[in-house]
Every structure is written in structure tokens, then in C-alpha cells.
mmCIF file of C-alpha atoms in Angstrom:
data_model
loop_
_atom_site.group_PDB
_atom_site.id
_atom_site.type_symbol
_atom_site.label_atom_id
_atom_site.label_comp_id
_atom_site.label_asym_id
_atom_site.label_seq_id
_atom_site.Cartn_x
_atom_site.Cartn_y
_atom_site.Cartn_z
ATOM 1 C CA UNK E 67 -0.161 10.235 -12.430
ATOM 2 C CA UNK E 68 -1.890 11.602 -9.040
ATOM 3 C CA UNK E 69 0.256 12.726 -6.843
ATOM 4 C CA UNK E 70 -0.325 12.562 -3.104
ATOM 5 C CA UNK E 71 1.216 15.315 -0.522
ATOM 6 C CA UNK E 72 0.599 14.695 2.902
ATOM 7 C CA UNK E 73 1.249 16.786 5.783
ATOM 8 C CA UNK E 74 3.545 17.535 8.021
ATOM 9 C CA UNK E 75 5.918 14.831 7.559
ATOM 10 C CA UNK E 76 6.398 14.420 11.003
ATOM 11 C CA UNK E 77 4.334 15.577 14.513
ATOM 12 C CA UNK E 78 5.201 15.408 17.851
ATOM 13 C CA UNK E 79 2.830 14.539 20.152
ATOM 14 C CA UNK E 80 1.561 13.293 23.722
ATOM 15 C CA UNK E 81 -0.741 10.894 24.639
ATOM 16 C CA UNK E 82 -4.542 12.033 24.777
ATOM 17 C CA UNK E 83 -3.911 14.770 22.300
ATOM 18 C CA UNK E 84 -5.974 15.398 19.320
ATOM 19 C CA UNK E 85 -4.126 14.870 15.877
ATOM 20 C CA UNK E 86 -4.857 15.886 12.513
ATOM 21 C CA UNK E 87 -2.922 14.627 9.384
ATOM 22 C CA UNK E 88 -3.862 15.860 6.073
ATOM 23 C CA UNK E 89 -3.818 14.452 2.667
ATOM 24 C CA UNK E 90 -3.569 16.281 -0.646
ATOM 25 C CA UNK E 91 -4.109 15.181 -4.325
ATOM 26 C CA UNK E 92 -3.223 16.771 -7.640
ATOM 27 C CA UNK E 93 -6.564 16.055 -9.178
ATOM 28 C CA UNK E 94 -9.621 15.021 -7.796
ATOM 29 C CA UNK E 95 -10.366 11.497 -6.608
ATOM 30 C CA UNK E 96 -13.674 11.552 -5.373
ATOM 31 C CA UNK E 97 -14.132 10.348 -2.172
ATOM 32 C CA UNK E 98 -11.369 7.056 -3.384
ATOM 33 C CA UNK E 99 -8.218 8.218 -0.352
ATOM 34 C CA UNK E 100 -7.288 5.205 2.041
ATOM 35 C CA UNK E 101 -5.198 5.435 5.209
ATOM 36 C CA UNK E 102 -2.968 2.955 6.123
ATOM 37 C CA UNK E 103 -0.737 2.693 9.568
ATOM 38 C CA UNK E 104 2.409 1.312 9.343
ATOM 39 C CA UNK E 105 4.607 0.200 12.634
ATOM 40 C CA UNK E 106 8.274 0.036 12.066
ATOM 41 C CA UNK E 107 9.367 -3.977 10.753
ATOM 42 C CA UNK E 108 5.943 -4.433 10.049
ATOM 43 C CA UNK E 109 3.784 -4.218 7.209
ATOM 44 C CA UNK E 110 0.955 -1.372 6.918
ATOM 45 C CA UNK E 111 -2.483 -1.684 8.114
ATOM 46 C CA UNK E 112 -5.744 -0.356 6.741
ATOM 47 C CA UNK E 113 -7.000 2.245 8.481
ATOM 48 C CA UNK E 114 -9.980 3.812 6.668
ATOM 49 C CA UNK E 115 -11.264 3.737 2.995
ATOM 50 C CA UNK E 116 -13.423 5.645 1.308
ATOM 51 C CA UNK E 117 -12.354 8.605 2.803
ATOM 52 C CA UNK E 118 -14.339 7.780 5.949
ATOM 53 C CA UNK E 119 -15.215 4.422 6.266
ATOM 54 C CA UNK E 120 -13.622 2.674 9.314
ATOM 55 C CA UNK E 121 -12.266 -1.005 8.207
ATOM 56 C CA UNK E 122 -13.024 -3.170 10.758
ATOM 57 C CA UNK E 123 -11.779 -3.722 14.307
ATOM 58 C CA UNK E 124 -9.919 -0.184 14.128
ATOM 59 C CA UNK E 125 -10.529 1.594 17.308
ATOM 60 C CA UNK E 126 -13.209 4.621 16.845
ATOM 61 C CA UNK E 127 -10.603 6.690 17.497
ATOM 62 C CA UNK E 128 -9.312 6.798 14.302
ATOM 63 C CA UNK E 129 -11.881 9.110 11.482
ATOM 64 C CA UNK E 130 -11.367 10.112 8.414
ATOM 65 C CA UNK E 131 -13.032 12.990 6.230
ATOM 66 C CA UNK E 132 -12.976 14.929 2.914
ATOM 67 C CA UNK E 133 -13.258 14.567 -0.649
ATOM 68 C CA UNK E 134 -11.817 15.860 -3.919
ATOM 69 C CA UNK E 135 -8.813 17.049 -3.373
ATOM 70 C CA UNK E 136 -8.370 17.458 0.681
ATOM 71 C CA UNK E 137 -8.710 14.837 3.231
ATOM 72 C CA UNK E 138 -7.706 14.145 6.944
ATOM 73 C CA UNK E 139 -7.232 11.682 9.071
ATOM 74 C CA UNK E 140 -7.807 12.577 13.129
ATOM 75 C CA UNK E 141 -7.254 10.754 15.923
ATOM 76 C CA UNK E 142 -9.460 12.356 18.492
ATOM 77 C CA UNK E 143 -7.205 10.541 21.836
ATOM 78 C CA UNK E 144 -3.659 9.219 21.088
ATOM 79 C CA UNK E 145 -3.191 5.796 22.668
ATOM 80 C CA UNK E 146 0.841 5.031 23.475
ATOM 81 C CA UNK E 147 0.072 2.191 20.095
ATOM 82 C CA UNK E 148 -0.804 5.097 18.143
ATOM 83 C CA UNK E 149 2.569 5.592 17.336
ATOM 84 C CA UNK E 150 3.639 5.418 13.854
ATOM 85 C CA UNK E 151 3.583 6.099 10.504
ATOM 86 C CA UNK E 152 0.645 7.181 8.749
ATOM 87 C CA UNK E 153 0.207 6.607 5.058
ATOM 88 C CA UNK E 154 -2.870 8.166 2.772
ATOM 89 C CA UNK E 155 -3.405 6.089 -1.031
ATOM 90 C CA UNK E 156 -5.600 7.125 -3.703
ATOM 91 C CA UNK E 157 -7.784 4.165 -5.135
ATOM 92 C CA UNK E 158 -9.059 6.630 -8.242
ATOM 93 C CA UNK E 159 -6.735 5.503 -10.757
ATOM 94 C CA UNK E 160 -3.450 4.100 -11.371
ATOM 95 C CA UNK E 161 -0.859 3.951 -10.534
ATOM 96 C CA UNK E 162 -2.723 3.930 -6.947
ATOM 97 C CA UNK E 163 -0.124 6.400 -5.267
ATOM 98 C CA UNK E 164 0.699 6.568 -1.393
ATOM 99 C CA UNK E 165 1.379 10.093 0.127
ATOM 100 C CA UNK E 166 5.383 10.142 1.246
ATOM 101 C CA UNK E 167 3.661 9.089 4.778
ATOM 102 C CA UNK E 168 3.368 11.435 8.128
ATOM 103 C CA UNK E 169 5.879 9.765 11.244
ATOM 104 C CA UNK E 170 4.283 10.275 14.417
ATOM 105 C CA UNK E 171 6.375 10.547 17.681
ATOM 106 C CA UNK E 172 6.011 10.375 20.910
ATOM 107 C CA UNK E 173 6.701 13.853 22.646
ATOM 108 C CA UNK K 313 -7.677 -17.478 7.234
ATOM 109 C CA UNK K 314 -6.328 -14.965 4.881
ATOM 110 C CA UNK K 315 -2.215 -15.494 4.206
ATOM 111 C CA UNK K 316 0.089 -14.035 1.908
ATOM 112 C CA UNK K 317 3.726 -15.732 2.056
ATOM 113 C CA UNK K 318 6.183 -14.030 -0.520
ATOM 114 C CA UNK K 319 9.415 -15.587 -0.903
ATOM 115 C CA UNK K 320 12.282 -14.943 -3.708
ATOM 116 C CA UNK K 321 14.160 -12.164 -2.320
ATOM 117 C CA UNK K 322 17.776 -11.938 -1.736
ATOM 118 C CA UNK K 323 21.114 -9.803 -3.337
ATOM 119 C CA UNK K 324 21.372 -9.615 -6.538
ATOM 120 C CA UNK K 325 23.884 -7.690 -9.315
ATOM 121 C CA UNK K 326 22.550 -4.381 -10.971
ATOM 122 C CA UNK K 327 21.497 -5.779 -14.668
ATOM 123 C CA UNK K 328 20.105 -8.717 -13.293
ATOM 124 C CA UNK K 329 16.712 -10.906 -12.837
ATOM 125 C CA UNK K 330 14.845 -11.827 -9.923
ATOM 126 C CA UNK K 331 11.286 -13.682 -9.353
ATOM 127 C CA UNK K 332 9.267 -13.001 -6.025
ATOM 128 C CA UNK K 333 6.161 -15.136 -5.134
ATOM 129 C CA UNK K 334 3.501 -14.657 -3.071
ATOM 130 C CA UNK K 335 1.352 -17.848 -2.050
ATOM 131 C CA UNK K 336 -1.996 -16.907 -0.998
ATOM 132 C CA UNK K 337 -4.348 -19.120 1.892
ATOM 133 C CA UNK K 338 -7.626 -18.992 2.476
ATOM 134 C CA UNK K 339 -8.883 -17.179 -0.680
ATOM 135 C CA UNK K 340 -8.732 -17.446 -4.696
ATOM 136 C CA UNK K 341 -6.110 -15.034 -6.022
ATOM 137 C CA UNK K 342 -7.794 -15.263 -9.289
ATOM 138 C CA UNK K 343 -11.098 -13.745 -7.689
ATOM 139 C CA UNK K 344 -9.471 -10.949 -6.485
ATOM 140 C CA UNK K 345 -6.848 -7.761 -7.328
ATOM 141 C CA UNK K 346 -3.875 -8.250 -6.352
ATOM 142 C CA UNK K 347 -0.586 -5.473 -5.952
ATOM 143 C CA UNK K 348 3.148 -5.571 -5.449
ATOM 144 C CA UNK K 349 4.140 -2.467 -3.156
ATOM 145 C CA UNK K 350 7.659 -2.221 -2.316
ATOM 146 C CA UNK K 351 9.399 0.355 0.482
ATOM 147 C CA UNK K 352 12.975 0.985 -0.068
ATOM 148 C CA UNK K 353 14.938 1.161 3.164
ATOM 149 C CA UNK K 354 13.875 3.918 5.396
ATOM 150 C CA UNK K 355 11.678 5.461 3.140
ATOM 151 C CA UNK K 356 8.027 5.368 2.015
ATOM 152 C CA UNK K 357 5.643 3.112 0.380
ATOM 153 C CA UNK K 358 5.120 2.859 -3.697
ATOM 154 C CA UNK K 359 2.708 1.255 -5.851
ATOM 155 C CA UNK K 360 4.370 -1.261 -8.149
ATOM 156 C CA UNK K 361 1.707 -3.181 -9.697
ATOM 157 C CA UNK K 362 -1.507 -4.574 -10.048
ATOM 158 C CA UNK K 363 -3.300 -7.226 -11.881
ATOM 159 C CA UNK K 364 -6.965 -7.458 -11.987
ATOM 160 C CA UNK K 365 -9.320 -10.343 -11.424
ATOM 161 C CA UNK K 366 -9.824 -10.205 -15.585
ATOM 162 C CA UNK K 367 -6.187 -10.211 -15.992
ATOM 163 C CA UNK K 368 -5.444 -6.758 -16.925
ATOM 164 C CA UNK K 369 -2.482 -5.772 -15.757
ATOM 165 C CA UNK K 370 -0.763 -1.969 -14.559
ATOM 166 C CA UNK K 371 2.718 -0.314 -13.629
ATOM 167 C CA UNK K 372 4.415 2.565 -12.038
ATOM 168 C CA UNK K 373 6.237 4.305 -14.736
ATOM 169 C CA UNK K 374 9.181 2.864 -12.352
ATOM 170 C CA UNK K 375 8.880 -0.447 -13.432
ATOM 171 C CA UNK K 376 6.977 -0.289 -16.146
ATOM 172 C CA UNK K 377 8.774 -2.249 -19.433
ATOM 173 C CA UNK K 378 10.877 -4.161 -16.696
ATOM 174 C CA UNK K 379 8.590 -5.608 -14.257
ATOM 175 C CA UNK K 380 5.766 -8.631 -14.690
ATOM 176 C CA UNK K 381 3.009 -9.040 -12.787
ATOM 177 C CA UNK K 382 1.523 -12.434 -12.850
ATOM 178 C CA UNK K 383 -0.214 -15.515 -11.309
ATOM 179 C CA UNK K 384 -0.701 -19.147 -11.407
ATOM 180 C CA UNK K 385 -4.264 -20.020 -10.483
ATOM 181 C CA UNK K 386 -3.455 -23.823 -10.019
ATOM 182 C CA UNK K 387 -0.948 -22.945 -7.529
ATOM 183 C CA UNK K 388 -3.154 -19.874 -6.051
ATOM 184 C CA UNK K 389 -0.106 -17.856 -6.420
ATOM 185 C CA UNK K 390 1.426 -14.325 -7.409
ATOM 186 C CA UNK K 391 4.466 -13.553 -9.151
ATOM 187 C CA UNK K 392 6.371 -10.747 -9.890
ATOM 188 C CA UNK K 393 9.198 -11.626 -12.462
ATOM 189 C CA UNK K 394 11.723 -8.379 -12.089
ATOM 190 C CA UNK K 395 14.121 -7.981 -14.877
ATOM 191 C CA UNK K 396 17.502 -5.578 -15.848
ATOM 192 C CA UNK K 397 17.513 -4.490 -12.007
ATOM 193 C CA UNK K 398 18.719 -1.405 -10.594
ATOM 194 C CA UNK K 399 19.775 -0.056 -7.512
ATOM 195 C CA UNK K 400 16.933 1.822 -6.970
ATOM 196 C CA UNK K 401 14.805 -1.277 -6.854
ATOM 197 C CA UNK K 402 16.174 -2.306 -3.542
ATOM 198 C CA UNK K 403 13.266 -2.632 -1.424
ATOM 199 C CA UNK K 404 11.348 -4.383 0.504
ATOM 200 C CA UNK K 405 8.537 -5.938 -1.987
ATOM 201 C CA UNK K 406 4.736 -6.657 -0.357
ATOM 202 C CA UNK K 407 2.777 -8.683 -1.971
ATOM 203 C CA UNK K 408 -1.089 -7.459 -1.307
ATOM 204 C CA UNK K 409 -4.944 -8.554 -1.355
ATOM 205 C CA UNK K 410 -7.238 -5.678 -2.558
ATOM 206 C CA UNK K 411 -10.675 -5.792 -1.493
ATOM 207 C CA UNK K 412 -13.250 -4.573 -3.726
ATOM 208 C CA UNK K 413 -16.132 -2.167 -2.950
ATOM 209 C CA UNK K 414 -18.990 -1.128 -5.123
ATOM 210 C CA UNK K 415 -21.575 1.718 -4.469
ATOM 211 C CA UNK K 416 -24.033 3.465 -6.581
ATOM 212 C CA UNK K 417 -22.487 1.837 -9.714
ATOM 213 C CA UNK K 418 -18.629 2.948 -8.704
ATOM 214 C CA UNK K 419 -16.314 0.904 -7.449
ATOM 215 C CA UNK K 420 -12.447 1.255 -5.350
ATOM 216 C CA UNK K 421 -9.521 -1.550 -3.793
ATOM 217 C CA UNK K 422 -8.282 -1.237 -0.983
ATOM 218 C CA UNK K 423 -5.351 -2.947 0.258
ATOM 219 C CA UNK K 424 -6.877 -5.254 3.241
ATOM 220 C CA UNK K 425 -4.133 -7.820 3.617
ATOM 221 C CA UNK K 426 -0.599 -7.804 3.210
ATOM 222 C CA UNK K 427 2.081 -10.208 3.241
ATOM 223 C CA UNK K 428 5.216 -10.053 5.804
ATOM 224 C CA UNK K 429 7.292 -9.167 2.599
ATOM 225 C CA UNK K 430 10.665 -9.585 0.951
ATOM 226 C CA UNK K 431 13.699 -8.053 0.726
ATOM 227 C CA UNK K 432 15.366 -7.399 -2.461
ATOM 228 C CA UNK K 433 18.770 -5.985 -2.243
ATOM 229 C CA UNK K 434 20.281 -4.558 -6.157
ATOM 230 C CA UNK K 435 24.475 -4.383 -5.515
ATOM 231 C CA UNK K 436 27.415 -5.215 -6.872
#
């Protein structure tokens, strides 16, 4: 099975920073890593795909980049709703795995 | 509009058997791939199980041997029969749409919809 480390598990941060989350796999995957958002009672929300690809109506905020093994997610201007937990997924192969998921918190 | 309703949850006895479903609106479960993912209380997401538009089926080692992944296409519904239960399967259980994209001859799901999910609680 792939296994997906992200990192760090949590980050502190304020609003209008610039934050980085990254994503790493045991094997390649191509360019196949999803993010996903999750908000606490709620069920996750798709993010990017494809590494890059913005699903839409996600602010433009939100980018994504890499591809083998190492991938991030930035968000270039935190909004206050920008607070939560961020998931990465590898669509390569299954079991489709989800990174143990990066908690962002409001400084 | 897209919908996912999963229903079934509830306590029930280490050893024991449980059936979730997950009703889909405004889309053919049978066209598509559909998951389970399941998030055990406080922590982070896992992949249970998928079955394929073809019918091909696949499990996390976790389940795998215990869990079924199935549908009904008259009733446009998912199932997910879960057998000889253990604590460790207490969760909250998604039930999820993947959408399908194809470039250059290769092709990845995503996860674009999700249900509100179910709660599944394994004690004695």
C-alpha cells in the first residue's frame, strides 16, 4: 500500500499569511494527489485534484503543485474560513490512502 | 442535484453485523465509483472501499475479508454490509461519489461528493 505523510500535523497561523502544507508518498503516483478540506462536524471537501487542478468554485487562493513523490498545497492569503483540516489522497492505486491530515489554527 | 443519504448506523456489540446504506439523488450509482471512507472519532480519514462502475470491487487490508461493498441499481443505492465488528471500526462511515477524469489515455477519482455520514459505534 502507498503511504501518505503529510506535514506538519498542525500550523499556527494568522489571517493573510502565506501557508504551505506538504504531502509525501512512499512510491510515486504521478501527478494522481487530491486535497480535501475538512471543517469540524462536517464532511471533507475537494480541494484540488490532479495535483493542481482547482475543482470548481474553490477560491483561487487555494493551489496545488508537485508530482511523484512531493506535493503542496498553499494558500497564498488565509481567509478566517480557511480554518481547518487539510487532507492530501492518492488516486494512483488502491487502497486510495489519505495523509493523517494537517489541523490548521488560528494564531 | 447530487445527494448521498446514508443511514444504518447505530451501537452495536464487538462480533457483530451491521448494514449502512447510502441512497444516491440526482445521478446513477451504477455509472459511477463509488467509496465508503470512515473517520474514527477525533482522528483522520481512511479509505474503506470502493466498487467500480464494472463491479469490481477493493478493500483496505482493515476490512478486507469482513466488509462488503455493494449496490442495488433498482433502488440507486450503496451498501456496505459490515460483519464480525470490532472496536476499532467505530467510526463515522461516508458514503462517497468519485468523479472520473481521463487524460492522454490515463485516468484518476476523485471524491466530489460526500454524504453527511453515519455513525457506527462497536461496544459492549
Amino acid at each position: 500500500d502507498i503511504q501518505m505523510t503529510q506535514s506538519p500535523s498542525s500550523l499556527s497561523a494568522s489571517v493573510g499569511d502565506r501557508v504551505t502544507i506538504t504531502c509525501r508518498a512512499s512510491q510515486s503516483i504521478s501527478s494522481y494527489l487530491n486535497w480535501y478540506q475538512q471543517k469540524p462536524g462536517k464532511a471533507p471537501n475537494l480541494l484540488i485534484h490532479a495535483a493542481s487542478s482547482l475543482q470548481g468554485g474553490v477560491p483561487s487562493r487555494f493551489s496545488g503543485s508537485g508530482s511523484g513523490t512531493d506535493f503542496t498545497l498553499t494558500i497564498s492569503s488565509l481567509q478566517p474560513e480557511d480554518f481547518a483540516t487539510y487532507y492530501c489522497q492518492q488516486s494512483y492505486s488502491t487502497p486510495y490512502t489519505f495523509g493523517q491530515g494537517t489541523k490548521l489554527e488560528i494564531k | 442535484e447530487v445527494q448521498l443519504v446514508e443511514t444504518g448506523g447505530g451501537l452495536i456489540q464487538p462480533g457483530g453485523s451491521l448494514r449502512l446504506s447510502c441512497a444516491a439523488s440526482g445521478f446513477t450509482v451504477s455509472s459511477n465509483y463509488m467509496s465508503w471512507v470512515r473517520q474514527a472519532p477525533g482522528k483522520g480519514l481512511e479509505w474503506v472501499s470502493v466498487i467500480y462502475s464494472g463491479g469490481s470491487t477493493y478493500y483496505a487490508d482493515s476490512v478486507k475479508g469482513r466488509f462488503t461493498i455493494s449496490r442495488d441499481d433498482s433502488k440507486n443505492t450503496l451498501y456496505l454490509q459490515m460483519n464480525s465488528l470490532r472496536a476499532e471500526d467505530t467510526a463515522v462511515y461516508y458514503c462517497a461519489r468519485l468523479e472520473r477524469y481521463c487524460s492522454g489515455g490515463s485516468c484518476y477519482s476523485v471524491v466530489d461528493y460526500w454524504g453527511q455520514g453515519t455513525l457506527v459505534t462497536v461496544s459492549s
